[in-house]
PDB file of C-alpha atoms in Angstrom:
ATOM      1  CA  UNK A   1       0.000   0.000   0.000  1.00  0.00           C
ATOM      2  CA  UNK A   2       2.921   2.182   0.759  1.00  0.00           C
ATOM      3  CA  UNK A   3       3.689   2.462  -2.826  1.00  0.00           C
ATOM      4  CA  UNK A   4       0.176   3.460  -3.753  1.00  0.00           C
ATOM      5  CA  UNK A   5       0.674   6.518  -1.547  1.00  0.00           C
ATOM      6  CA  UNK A   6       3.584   7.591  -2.656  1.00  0.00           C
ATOM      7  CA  UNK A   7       2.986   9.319  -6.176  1.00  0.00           C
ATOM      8  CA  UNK A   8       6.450  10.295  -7.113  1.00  0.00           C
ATOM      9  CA  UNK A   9       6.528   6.101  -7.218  1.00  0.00           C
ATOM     10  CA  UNK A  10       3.319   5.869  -8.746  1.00  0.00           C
ATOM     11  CA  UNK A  11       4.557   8.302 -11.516  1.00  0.00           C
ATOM     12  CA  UNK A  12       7.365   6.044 -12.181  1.00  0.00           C
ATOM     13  CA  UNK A  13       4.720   3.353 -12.929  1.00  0.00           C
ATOM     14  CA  UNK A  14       2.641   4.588 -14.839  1.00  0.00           C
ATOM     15  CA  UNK A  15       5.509   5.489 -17.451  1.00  0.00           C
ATOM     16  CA  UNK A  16       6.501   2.202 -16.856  1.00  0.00           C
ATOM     17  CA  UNK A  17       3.463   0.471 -17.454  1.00  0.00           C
ATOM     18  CA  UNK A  18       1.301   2.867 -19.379  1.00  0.00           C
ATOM     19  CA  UNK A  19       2.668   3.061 -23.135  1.00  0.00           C
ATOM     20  CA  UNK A  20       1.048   6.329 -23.700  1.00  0.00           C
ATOM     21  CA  UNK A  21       2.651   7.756 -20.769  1.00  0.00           C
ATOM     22  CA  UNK A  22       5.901   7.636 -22.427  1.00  0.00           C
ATOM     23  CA  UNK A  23       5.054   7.997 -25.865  1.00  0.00           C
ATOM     24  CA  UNK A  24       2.187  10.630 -26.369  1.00  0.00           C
ATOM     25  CA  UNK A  25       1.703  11.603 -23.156  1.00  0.00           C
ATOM     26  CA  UNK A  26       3.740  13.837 -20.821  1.00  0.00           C
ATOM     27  CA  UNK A  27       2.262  13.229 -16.857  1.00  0.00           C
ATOM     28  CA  UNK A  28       2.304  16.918 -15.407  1.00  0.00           C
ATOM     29  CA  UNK A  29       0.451  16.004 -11.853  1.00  0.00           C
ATOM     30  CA  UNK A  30      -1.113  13.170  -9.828  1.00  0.00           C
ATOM     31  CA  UNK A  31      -3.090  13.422  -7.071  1.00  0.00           C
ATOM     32  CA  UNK A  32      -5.211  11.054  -5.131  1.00  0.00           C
ATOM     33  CA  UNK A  33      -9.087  11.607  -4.888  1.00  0.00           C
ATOM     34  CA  UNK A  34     -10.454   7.826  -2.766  1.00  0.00           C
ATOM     35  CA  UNK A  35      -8.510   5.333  -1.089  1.00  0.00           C
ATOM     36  CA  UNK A  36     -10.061   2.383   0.328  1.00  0.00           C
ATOM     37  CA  UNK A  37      -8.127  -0.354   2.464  1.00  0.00           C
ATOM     38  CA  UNK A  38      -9.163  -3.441   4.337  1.00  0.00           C
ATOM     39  CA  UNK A  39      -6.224  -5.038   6.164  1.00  0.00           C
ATOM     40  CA  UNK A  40      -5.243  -8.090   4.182  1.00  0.00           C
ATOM     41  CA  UNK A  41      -8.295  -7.966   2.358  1.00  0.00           C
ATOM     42  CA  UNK A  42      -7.861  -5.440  -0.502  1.00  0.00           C
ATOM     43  CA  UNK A  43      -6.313  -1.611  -1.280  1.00  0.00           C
ATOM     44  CA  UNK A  44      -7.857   0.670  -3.900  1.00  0.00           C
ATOM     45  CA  UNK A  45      -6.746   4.168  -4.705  1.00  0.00           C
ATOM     46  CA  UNK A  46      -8.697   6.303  -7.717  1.00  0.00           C
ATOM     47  CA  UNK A  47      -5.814   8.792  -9.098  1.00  0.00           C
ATOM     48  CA  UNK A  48      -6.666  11.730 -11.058  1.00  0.00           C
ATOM     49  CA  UNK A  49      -4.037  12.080 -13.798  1.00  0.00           C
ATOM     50  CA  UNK A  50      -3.139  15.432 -15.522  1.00  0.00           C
ATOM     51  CA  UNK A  51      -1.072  15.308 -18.433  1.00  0.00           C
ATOM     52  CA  UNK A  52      -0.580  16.808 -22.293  1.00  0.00           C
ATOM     53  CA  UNK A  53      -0.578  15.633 -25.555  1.00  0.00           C
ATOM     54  CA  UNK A  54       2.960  15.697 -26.940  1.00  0.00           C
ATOM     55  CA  UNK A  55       1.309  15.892 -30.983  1.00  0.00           C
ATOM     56  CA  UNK A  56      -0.997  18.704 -29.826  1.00  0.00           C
ATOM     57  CA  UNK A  57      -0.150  20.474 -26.612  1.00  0.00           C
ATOM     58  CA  UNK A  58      -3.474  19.923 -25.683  1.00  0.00           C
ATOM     59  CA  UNK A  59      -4.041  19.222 -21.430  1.00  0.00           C
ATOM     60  CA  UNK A  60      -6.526  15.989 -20.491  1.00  0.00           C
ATOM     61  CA  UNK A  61      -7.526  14.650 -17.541  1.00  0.00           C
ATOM     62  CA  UNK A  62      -7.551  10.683 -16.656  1.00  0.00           C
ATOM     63  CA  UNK A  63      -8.770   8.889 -13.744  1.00  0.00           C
ATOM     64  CA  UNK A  64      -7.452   5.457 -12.785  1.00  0.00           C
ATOM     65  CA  UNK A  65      -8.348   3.062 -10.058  1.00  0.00           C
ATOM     66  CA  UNK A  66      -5.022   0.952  -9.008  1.00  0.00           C
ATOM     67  CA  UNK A  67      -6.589  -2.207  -7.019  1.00  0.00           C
ATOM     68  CA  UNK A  68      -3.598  -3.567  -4.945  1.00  0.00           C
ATOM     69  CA  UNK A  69      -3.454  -7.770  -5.257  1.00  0.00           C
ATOM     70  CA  UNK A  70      -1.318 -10.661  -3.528  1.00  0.00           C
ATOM     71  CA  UNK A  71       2.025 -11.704  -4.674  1.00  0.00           C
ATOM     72  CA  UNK A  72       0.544 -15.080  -6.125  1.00  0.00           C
ATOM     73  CA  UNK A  73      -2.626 -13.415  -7.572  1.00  0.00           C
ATOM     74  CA  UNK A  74      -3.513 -13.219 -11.544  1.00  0.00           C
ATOM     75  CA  UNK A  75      -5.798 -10.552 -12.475  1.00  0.00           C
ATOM     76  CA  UNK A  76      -8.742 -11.654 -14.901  1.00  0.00           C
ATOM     77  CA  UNK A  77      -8.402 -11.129 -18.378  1.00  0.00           C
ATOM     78  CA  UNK A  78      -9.844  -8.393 -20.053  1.00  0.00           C
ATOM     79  CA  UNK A  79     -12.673  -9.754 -22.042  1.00  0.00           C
ATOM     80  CA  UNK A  80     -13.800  -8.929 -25.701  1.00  0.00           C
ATOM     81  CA  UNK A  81     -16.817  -7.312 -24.870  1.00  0.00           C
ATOM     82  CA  UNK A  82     -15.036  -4.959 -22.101  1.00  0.00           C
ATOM     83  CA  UNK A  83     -12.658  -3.844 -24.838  1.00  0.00           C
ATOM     84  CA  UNK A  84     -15.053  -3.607 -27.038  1.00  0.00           C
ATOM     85  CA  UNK A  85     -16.854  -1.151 -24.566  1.00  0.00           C
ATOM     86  CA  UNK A  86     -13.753   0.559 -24.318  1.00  0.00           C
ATOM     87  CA  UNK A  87     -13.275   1.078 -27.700  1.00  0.00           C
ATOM     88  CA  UNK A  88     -16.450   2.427 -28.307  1.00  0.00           C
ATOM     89  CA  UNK A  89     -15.437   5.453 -25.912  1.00  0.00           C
ATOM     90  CA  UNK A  90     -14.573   9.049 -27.460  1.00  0.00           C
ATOM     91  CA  UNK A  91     -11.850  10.976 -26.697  1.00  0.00           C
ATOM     92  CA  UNK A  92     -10.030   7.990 -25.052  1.00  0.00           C
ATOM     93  CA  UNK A  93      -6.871   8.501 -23.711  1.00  0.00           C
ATOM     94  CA  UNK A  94      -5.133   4.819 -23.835  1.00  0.00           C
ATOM     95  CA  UNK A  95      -5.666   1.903 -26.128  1.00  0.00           C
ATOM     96  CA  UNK A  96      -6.589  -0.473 -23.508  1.00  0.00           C
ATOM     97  CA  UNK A  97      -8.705  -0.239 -20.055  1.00  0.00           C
ATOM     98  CA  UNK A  98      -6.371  -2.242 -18.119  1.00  0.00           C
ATOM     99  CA  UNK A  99      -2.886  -2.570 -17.114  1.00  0.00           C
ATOM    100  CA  UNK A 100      -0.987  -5.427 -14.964  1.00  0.00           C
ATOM    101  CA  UNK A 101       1.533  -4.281 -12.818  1.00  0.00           C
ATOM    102  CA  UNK A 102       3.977  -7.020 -11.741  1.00  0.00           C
ATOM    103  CA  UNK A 103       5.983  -4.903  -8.885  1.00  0.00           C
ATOM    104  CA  UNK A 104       4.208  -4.209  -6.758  1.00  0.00           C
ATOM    105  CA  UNK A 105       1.470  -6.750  -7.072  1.00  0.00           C
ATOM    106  CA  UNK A 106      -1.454  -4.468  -8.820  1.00  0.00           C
ATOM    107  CA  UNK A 107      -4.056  -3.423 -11.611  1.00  0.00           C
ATOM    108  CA  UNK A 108      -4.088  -0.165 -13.044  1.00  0.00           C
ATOM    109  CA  UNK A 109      -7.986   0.469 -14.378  1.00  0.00           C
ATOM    110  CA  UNK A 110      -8.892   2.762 -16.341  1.00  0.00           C
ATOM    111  CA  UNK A 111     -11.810   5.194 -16.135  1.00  0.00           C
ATOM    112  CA  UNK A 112     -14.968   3.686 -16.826  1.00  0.00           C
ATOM    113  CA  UNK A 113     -13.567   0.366 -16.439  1.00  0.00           C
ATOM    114  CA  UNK A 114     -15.133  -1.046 -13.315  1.00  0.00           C
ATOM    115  CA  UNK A 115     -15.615  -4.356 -12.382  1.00  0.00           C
ATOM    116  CA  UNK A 116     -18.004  -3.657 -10.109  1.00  0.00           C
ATOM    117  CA  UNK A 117     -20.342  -1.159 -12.636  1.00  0.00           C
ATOM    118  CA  UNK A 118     -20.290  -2.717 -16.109  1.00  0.00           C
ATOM    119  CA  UNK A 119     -23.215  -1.137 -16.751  1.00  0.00           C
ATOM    120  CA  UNK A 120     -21.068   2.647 -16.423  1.00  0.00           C
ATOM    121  CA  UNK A 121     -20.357   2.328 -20.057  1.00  0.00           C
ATOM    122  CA  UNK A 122     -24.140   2.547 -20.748  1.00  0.00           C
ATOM    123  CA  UNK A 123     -24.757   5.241 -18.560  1.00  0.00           C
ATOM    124  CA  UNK A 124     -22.178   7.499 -20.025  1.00  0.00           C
ATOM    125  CA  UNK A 125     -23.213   7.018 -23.243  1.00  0.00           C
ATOM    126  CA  UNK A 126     -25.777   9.758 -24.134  1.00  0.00           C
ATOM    127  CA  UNK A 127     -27.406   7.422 -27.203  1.00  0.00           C
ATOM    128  CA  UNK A 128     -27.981   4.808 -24.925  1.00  0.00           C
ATOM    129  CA  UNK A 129     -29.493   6.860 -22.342  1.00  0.00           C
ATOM    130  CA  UNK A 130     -31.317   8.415 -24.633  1.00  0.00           C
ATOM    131  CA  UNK A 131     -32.977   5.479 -25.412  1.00  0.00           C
ATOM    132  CA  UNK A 132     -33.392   4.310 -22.002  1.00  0.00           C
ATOM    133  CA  UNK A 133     -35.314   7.513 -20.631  1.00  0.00           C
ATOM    134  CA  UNK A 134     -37.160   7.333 -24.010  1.00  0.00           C
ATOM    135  CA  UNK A 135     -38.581   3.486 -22.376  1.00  0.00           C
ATOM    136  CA  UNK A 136     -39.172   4.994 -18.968  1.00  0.00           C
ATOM    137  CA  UNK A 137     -41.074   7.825 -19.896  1.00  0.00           C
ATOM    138  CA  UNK A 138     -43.210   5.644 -22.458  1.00  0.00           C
ATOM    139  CA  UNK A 139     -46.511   6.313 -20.288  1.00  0.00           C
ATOM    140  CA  UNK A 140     -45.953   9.627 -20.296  1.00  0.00           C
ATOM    141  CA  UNK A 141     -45.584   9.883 -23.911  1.00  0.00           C
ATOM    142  CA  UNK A 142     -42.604  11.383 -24.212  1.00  0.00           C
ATOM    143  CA  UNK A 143     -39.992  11.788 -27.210  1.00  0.00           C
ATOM    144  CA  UNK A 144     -36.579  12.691 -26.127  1.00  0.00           C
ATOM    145  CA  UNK A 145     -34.839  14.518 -28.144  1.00  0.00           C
ATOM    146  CA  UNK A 146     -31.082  14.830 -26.678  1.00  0.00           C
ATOM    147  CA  UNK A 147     -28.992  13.988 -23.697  1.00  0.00           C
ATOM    148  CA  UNK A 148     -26.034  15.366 -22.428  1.00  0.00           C
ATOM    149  CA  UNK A 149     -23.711  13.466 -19.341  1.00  0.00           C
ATOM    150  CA  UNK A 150     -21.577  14.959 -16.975  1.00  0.00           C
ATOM    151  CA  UNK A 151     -19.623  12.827 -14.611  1.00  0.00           C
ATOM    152  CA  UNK A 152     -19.881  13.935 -10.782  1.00  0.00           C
ATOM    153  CA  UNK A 153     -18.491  11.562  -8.923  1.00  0.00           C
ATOM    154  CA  UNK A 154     -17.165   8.148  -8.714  1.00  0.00           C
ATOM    155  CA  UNK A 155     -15.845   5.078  -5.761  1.00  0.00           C
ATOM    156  CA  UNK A 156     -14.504   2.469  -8.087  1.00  0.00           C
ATOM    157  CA  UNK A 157     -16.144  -1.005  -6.964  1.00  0.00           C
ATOM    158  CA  UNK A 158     -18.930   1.012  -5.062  1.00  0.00           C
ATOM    159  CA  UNK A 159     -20.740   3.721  -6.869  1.00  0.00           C
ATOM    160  CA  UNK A 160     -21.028   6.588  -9.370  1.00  0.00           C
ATOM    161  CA  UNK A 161     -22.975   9.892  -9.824  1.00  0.00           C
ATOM    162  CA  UNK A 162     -24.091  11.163 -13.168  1.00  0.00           C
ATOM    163  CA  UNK A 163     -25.892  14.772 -14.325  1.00  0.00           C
ATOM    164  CA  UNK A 164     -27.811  14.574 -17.129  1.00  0.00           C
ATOM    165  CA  UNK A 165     -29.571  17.613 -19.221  1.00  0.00           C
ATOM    166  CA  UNK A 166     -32.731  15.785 -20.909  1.00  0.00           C
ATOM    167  CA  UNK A 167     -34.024  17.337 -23.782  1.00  0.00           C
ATOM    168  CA  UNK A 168     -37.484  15.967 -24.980  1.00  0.00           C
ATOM    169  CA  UNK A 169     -40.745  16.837 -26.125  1.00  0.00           C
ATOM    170  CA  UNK A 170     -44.788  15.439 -25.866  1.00  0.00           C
ATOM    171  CA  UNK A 171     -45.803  13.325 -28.715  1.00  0.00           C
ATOM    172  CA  UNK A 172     -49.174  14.929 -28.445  1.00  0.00           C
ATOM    173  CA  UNK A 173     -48.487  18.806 -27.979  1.00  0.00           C
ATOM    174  CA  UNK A 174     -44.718  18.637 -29.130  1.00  0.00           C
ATOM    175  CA  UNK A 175     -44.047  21.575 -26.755  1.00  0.00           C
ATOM    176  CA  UNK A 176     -40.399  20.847 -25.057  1.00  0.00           C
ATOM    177  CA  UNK A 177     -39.297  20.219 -21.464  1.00  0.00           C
ATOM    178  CA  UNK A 178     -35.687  20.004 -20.090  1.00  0.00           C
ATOM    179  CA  UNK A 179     -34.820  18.288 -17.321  1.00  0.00           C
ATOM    180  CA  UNK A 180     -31.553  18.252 -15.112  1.00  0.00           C
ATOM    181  CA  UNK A 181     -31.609  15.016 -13.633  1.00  0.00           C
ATOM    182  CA  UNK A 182     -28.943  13.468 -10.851  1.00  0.00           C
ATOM    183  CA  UNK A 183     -28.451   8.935 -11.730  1.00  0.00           C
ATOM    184  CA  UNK A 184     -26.751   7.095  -8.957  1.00  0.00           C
ATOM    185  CA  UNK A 185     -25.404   4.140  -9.654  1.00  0.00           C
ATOM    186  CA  UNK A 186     -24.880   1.169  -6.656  1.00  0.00           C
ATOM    187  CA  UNK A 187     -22.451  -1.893  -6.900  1.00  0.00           C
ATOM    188  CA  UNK A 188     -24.886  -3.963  -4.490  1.00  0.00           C
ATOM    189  CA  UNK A 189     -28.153  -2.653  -3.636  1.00  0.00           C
ATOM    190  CA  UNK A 190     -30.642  -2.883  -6.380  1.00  0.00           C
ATOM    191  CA  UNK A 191     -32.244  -0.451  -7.867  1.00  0.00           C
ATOM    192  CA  UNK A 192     -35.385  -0.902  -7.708  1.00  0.00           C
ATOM    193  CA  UNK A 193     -35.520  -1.214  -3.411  1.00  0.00           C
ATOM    194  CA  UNK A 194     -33.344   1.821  -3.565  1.00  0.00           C
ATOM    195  CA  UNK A 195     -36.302   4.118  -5.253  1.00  0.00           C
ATOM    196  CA  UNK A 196     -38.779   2.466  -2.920  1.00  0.00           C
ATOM    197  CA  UNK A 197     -36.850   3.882  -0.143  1.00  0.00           C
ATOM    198  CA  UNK A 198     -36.415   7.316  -1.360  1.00  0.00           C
ATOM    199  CA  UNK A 199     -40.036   7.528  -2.773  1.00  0.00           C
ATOM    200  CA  UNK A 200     -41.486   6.949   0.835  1.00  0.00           C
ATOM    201  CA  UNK A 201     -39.128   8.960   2.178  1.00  0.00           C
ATOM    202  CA  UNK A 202     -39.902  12.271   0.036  1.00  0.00           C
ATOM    203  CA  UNK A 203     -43.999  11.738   0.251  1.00  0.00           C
ATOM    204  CA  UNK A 204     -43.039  11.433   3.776  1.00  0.00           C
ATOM    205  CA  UNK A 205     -41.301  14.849   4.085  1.00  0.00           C
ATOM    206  CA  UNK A 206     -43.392  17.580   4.697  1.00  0.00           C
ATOM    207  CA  UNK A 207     -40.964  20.356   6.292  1.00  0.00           C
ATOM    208  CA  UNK A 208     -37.410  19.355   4.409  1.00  0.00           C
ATOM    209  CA  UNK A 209     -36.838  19.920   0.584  1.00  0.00           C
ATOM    210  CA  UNK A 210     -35.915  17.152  -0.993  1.00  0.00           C
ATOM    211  CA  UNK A 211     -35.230  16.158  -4.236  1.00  0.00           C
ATOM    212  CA  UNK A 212     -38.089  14.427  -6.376  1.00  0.00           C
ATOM    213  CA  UNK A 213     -37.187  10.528  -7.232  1.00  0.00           C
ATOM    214  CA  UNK A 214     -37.882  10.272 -11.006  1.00  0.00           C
ATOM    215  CA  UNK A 215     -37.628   5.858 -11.644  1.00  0.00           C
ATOM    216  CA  UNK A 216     -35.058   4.115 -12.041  1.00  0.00           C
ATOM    217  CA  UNK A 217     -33.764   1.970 -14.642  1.00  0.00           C
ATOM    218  CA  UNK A 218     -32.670  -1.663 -13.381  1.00  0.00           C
ATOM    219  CA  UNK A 219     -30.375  -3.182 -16.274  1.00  0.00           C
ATOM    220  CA  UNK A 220     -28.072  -0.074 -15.704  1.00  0.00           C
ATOM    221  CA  UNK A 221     -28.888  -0.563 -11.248  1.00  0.00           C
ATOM    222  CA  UNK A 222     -29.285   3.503 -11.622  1.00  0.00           C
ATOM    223  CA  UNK A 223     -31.575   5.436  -9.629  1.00  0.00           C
ATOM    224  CA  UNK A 224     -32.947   8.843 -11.005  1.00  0.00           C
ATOM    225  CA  UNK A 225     -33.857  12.185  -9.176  1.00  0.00           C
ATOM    226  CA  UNK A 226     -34.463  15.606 -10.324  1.00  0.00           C
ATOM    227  CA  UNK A 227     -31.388  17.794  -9.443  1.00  0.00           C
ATOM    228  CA  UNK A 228     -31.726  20.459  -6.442  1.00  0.00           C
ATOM    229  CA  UNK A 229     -29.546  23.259  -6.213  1.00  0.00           C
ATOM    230  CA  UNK A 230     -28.436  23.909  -2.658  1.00  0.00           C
ATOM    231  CA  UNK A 231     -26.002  24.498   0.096  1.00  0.00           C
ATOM    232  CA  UNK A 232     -23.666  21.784   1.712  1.00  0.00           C
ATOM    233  CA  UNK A 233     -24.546  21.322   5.880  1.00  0.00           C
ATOM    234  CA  UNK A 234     -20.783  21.612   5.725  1.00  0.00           C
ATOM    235  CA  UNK A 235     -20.499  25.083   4.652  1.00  0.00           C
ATOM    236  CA  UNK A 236     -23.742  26.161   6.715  1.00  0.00           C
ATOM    237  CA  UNK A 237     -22.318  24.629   9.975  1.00  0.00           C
ATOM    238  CA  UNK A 238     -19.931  27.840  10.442  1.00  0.00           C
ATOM    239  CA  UNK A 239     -22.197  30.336   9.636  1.00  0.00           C
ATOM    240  CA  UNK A 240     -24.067  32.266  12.803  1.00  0.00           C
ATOM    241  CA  UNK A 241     -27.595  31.371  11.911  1.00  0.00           C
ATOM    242  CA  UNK A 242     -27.220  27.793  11.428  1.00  0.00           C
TER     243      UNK A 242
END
């Protein structure tokens, strides 16, 4: 784990490991955004990379999960259809999602390559959402018309949180409507029980604003909500009239 920590070491590896880092890529800063670590059960760290193009001069922005592994562990193979999904990605940075480190025992996992959320390639992809809202919103006869995705957060092997702008339109009036919706995305708990629980719990509250549950669409294990705009309890907490 210690080398996980140390970035001037993970640096070194990923221009060790990472073709691109050393060939088109120049790494100009590394930090760490989640760690997670179990005793002698597992280590992940998610690393935000910030390099530039060498052809271009042009700066991009990576994230990659390392998930630390025994001495005598082999990694699974990356399957056809996960390269495929990865392939099928714009703008992507390296040619393939995952890289096996030898020294010290890890995989290097490129953003959205999850193990855990398969079904993140999906959700990023605005013509598949498209046509996925299009199927939820069939009873209320709605044609949607455009979707845009913005990544908000992410725990590799846990969870991820996705903004979407929904354009769309009635199939009997054809006047528009644009929506800013918030998916969350769970590694365990299914969908479905999740919006059950956060349904009751918004006709429930009377006195706190809380943001509207949507549906939820179960081959993707995403929950939907309309976005509220507000203020952290963290920031509030140090203000006089809290």
């Amino acid at each position: 784990m210690d080398a996980a920590l140390d970035l001037p070491t993970m640096q070194e590896i990923l221009r060790r490991t990472i073709p691109e880092c050393t060939q088109q890529l120049t790494v100009t800063d590394l930090t760490i955004r989640d760690v997670q670590y179990a005793p002698r059960r597992y280590g992940r760290v998610l690393y935000h990379v910030k390099g530039r193009r060498r052809d271009t001069n042009r700066s991009v922005r990576q994230s990659i999960a390392a998930e630390l592994l025994p001495t005598d562990t082999t990694p699974p193979p990356v399957t056809p259809e996960l390269l495929a999904a990865y392939q099928a990605v714009p703008d992507r940075l390296f040619d393939v999602p995952v890289y096996d480190v030898p020294e010290p025992r890890m995989t290097l996992r490129v953003f959205p390559c999850d193990p855990s959320l398969p079904w993140l390639f999906e959700a990023l992809d605005p013509s598949a959402m498209k046509q996925a809202l299009e199927r939820m919103w069939a009873v209320r006869r709605m044609r949607v018309k455009r979707v845009a995705v913005q990544l908000l957060g992410h725990t590799p092997q846990a969870r991820a949180t996705l903004l979407y702008e929904v354009l769309s339109e009635s199939k009997e009036t054809g006047l528009p409507e644009i929506r800013h919706l918030v998916g969350k995305i769970h590694a365990r708990k299914p969908a479905d029980q999740l919006f059950a629980g956060a349904w009751a719990l918004w006709r429930a509250a009377t006195r706190v604003r809380m943001a509207p549950p949507v549906g939820y669409l179960g081959p993707y294990h995403m929950t939907l909500q309309e976005q509220v705009r507000g203020s952290r309890l963290a920031h509030l907490a140090h203000t006089g009239s809290f």
